[in-house]
Structures are given as structure tokens and as C-alpha cells.
């Protein structure tokens, strides 16, 4: 709904060294042209931490929003329990805790760049979490949107 505030949370950690987690949003028109984007980056810690970011209002002409979680540094970067809410209602993310992974690679419902896999050794909750070993890797889900919507992650 236009003007509605969106919030997203994601739990992430890094095993060793320094690195950052990025929470982003990209706005696309009907021709799949990128209209605008907004990112926030936070330093990762060695323990599970919840990250969040508030985003700008959806620009005119937007029909699709891509919500992203990204890592900028190679190494073991972990991601789990992603959520997006609009006002009081939670957006339906496919597989937000990365529990469904039939082939050991991209978790069901997620797209992205680089390589993301799931594992059972290090999790925030549930039985699986996503792990990214390469920098400049993003996992995302896409939603239909309307101009004036406010997204947060």
C-alpha cells in the first residue's frame, strides 16, 4: 500500500576477520529497468547479530522491488532468519530461515549473484543457515510494489 513503512531484519555473523553485511533495495519499472536503489552497510561481528535498515520511498513507476542481503568480503559469512514487515503484517518470504534446500546450493525461493549454500553446523535458529564464502555475493527475493511504498531492511 502506498506510503506504508517497511522494515526488514536479518541475522548475520562472520567467523573471523573483518567484513560487512549490506541490506539493500532496488526498484524496477515494468520494463525491468532499475529506477533507484538504496543500501546500508554494517560491520559484521563474530557472533550472531540482528541487522536492519530503513529505505527511501518507492519511486514513481515502480512495479517490482528486489530486497537484498549482501556481503562485501570473502570468507565464511553466515545469514539466517530474514524477515520483512509492512506495518503490522509480515511479508511472505519464501524460505526465510533457509530450511528448504533440495540441492545443497541456492536455497528454495532465493535468487542472487555469486554462490550461496546452506549448512547445518552454524545456525541462528532452525536446522539450517545460509553461508557465503565469496565477497560481492547477494541473495534476494522480489515483490510487486507500487509508487509511494516505503521499504525497510
mmCIF file of C-alpha atoms in Angstrom, residues 7-149:
data_model
loop_
_atom_site.group_PDB
_atom_site.id
_atom_site.type_symbol
_atom_site.label_atom_id
_atom_site.label_comp_id
_atom_site.label_asym_id
_atom_site.label_seq_id
_atom_site.Cartn_x
_atom_site.Cartn_y
_atom_site.Cartn_z
ATOM 1 C CA UNK A 7 11.080 -2.977 7.873
ATOM 2 C CA UNK A 8 13.411 -5.893 7.390
ATOM 3 C CA UNK A 9 15.627 -7.842 9.721
ATOM 4 C CA UNK A 10 18.349 -10.377 9.027
ATOM 5 C CA UNK A 11 20.682 -12.202 11.392
ATOM 6 C CA UNK A 12 24.304 -12.456 10.244
ATOM 7 C CA UNK A 13 27.806 -13.176 11.515
ATOM 8 C CA UNK A 14 31.364 -13.661 10.266
ATOM 9 C CA UNK A 15 33.650 -16.385 11.582
ATOM 10 C CA UNK A 16 36.907 -14.383 11.504
ATOM 11 C CA UNK A 17 38.422 -11.219 10.067
ATOM 12 C CA UNK A 18 36.555 -8.115 9.053
ATOM 13 C CA UNK A 19 33.697 -7.702 6.630
ATOM 14 C CA UNK A 20 30.348 -6.038 6.145
ATOM 15 C CA UNK A 21 26.766 -7.092 5.574
ATOM 16 C CA UNK A 22 24.706 -4.945 3.232
ATOM 17 C CA UNK A 23 20.937 -4.620 3.289
ATOM 18 C CA UNK A 24 19.567 -3.158 0.110
ATOM 19 C CA UNK A 25 16.532 -2.479 -2.001
ATOM 20 C CA UNK A 26 16.269 -1.997 -5.765
ATOM 21 C CA UNK A 27 13.254 -0.524 -7.566
ATOM 22 C CA UNK A 28 12.324 -1.659 -11.110
ATOM 23 C CA UNK A 29 9.737 -0.455 -13.625
ATOM 24 C CA UNK A 30 7.611 -2.636 -15.950
ATOM 25 C CA UNK A 31 10.462 -2.793 -18.477
ATOM 26 C CA UNK A 32 12.759 -4.256 -15.754
ATOM 27 C CA UNK A 33 14.838 -1.040 -15.742
ATOM 28 C CA UNK A 34 16.486 -0.179 -12.427
ATOM 29 C CA UNK A 35 14.910 3.105 -11.284
ATOM 30 C CA UNK A 36 16.725 3.578 -7.990
ATOM 31 C CA UNK A 37 18.397 1.680 -5.157
ATOM 32 C CA UNK A 38 19.302 2.201 -1.521
ATOM 33 C CA UNK A 39 21.902 0.345 0.582
ATOM 34 C CA UNK A 40 23.098 0.305 4.171
ATOM 35 C CA UNK A 41 26.271 -1.471 5.280
ATOM 36 C CA UNK A 42 27.183 -2.650 8.786
ATOM 37 C CA UNK A 43 30.322 -4.301 10.150
ATOM 38 C CA UNK A 44 29.896 -7.999 10.872
ATOM 39 C CA UNK A 45 30.799 -9.457 14.248
ATOM 40 C CA UNK A 46 31.906 -12.928 15.293
ATOM 41 C CA UNK A 47 28.567 -13.691 16.929
ATOM 42 C CA UNK A 48 25.022 -13.657 15.581
ATOM 43 C CA UNK A 49 23.694 -10.108 15.378
ATOM 44 C CA UNK A 50 20.423 -8.729 14.033
ATOM 45 C CA UNK A 51 20.775 -6.036 11.346
ATOM 46 C CA UNK A 52 18.173 -3.638 9.966
ATOM 47 C CA UNK A 53 17.881 -0.739 7.512
ATOM 48 C CA UNK A 54 15.164 1.782 6.652
ATOM 49 C CA UNK A 55 14.770 2.661 2.996
ATOM 50 C CA UNK A 56 13.555 5.532 0.884
ATOM 51 C CA UNK A 57 10.029 5.742 -0.510
ATOM 52 C CA UNK A 58 9.293 3.705 -3.636
ATOM 53 C CA UNK A 59 9.776 5.970 -6.697
ATOM 54 C CA UNK A 60 7.120 6.632 -9.336
ATOM 55 C CA UNK A 61 6.857 3.880 -11.956
ATOM 56 C CA UNK A 62 7.920 1.061 -9.620
ATOM 57 C CA UNK A 63 6.239 -2.304 -10.201
ATOM 58 C CA UNK A 64 8.840 -4.617 -8.621
ATOM 59 C CA UNK A 65 11.096 -4.342 -5.577
ATOM 60 C CA UNK A 66 14.137 -6.556 -5.024
ATOM 61 C CA UNK A 67 15.147 -6.930 -1.366
ATOM 62 C CA UNK A 68 18.780 -7.953 -0.926
ATOM 63 C CA UNK A 69 21.235 -9.177 1.682
ATOM 64 C CA UNK A 70 24.864 -8.934 0.598
ATOM 65 C CA UNK A 71 28.420 -9.496 1.850
ATOM 66 C CA UNK A 72 31.431 -7.493 0.656
ATOM 67 C CA UNK A 73 34.308 -9.710 1.838
ATOM 68 C CA UNK A 74 35.380 -13.281 1.056
ATOM 69 C CA UNK A 75 35.381 -15.740 3.942
ATOM 70 C CA UNK A 76 32.680 -17.535 5.900
ATOM 71 C CA UNK A 77 29.717 -15.124 6.148
ATOM 72 C CA UNK A 78 26.525 -16.547 7.692
ATOM 73 C CA UNK A 79 22.902 -15.422 7.156
ATOM 74 C CA UNK A 80 19.695 -16.672 8.824
ATOM 75 C CA UNK A 81 16.157 -15.676 9.834
ATOM 76 C CA UNK A 82 15.394 -12.933 7.303
ATOM 77 C CA UNK A 83 12.077 -11.079 7.666
ATOM 78 C CA UNK A 84 10.244 -8.175 6.040
ATOM 79 C CA UNK A 85 7.235 -6.451 7.577
ATOM 80 C CA UNK A 86 4.859 -3.799 6.289
ATOM 81 C CA UNK A 87 3.153 -2.047 9.161
ATOM 82 C CA UNK A 88 1.748 -4.855 11.303
ATOM 83 C CA UNK A 89 1.742 -7.544 8.585
ATOM 84 C CA UNK A 90 4.729 -9.704 7.789
ATOM 85 C CA UNK A 91 5.586 -10.068 4.099
ATOM 86 C CA UNK A 92 5.691 -13.643 2.958
ATOM 87 C CA UNK A 93 9.314 -14.512 2.293
ATOM 88 C CA UNK A 94 9.929 -17.863 0.719
ATOM 89 C CA UNK A 95 12.181 -19.916 2.978
ATOM 90 C CA UNK A 96 13.334 -17.060 5.313
ATOM 91 C CA UNK A 97 15.421 -19.374 7.513
ATOM 92 C CA UNK A 98 16.959 -21.296 4.577
ATOM 93 C CA UNK A 99 15.486 -24.592 5.822
ATOM 94 C CA UNK A 100 14.371 -25.785 2.368
ATOM 95 C CA UNK A 101 17.367 -26.566 0.188
ATOM 96 C CA UNK A 102 16.889 -29.601 -2.040
ATOM 97 C CA UNK A 103 20.205 -29.430 -3.892
ATOM 98 C CA UNK A 104 22.755 -28.016 -1.416
ATOM 99 C CA UNK A 105 23.200 -24.785 -3.383
ATOM 100 C CA UNK A 106 20.744 -21.890 -3.759
ATOM 101 C CA UNK A 107 18.042 -22.184 -1.104
ATOM 102 C CA UNK A 108 14.478 -22.516 -2.410
ATOM 103 C CA UNK A 109 12.858 -19.132 -3.135
ATOM 104 C CA UNK A 110 16.106 -17.143 -3.231
ATOM 105 C CA UNK A 111 17.934 -15.718 -6.247
ATOM 106 C CA UNK A 112 21.244 -13.979 -6.269
ATOM 107 C CA UNK A 113 24.735 -13.393 -7.502
ATOM 108 C CA UNK A 114 27.787 -15.414 -6.562
ATOM 109 C CA UNK A 115 27.394 -18.622 -4.573
ATOM 110 C CA UNK A 116 25.195 -19.252 -1.549
ATOM 111 C CA UNK A 117 24.764 -22.646 0.072
ATOM 112 C CA UNK A 118 23.077 -23.941 3.184
ATOM 113 C CA UNK A 119 24.629 -25.885 6.036
ATOM 114 C CA UNK A 120 23.681 -27.264 9.459
ATOM 115 C CA UNK A 121 26.844 -26.598 11.530
ATOM 116 C CA UNK A 122 26.295 -22.887 12.319
ATOM 117 C CA UNK A 123 22.696 -21.648 12.639
ATOM 118 C CA UNK A 124 20.881 -18.834 14.402
ATOM 119 C CA UNK A 125 17.671 -20.870 14.675
ATOM 120 C CA UNK A 126 16.118 -23.886 12.971
ATOM 121 C CA UNK A 127 18.311 -26.551 11.439
ATOM 122 C CA UNK A 128 19.998 -24.633 8.567
ATOM 123 C CA UNK A 129 21.525 -21.257 7.703
ATOM 124 C CA UNK A 130 22.992 -19.800 4.508
ATOM 125 C CA UNK A 131 26.730 -19.412 4.156
ATOM 126 C CA UNK A 132 28.572 -17.222 1.641
ATOM 127 C CA UNK A 133 32.291 -17.750 1.066
ATOM 128 C CA UNK A 134 32.894 -15.124 -1.611
ATOM 129 C CA UNK A 135 32.740 -11.327 -1.467
ATOM 130 C CA UNK A 136 30.309 -9.324 -3.602
ATOM 131 C CA UNK A 137 27.615 -12.000 -3.250
ATOM 132 C CA UNK A 138 23.947 -11.099 -2.802
ATOM 133 C CA UNK A 139 20.858 -13.156 -2.017
ATOM 134 C CA UNK A 140 17.491 -11.636 -2.893
ATOM 135 C CA UNK A 141 13.730 -12.039 -3.219
ATOM 136 C CA UNK A 142 11.426 -9.932 -5.376
ATOM 137 C CA UNK A 143 7.981 -8.458 -4.648
ATOM 138 C CA UNK A 144 5.434 -6.479 -6.636
ATOM 139 C CA UNK A 145 5.207 -2.899 -5.431
ATOM 140 C CA UNK A 146 3.528 0.443 -6.058
ATOM 141 C CA UNK A 147 4.894 4.012 -6.112
ATOM 142 C CA UNK A 148 4.954 5.645 -2.689
ATOM 143 C CA UNK A 149 5.554 2.464 -0.688
#
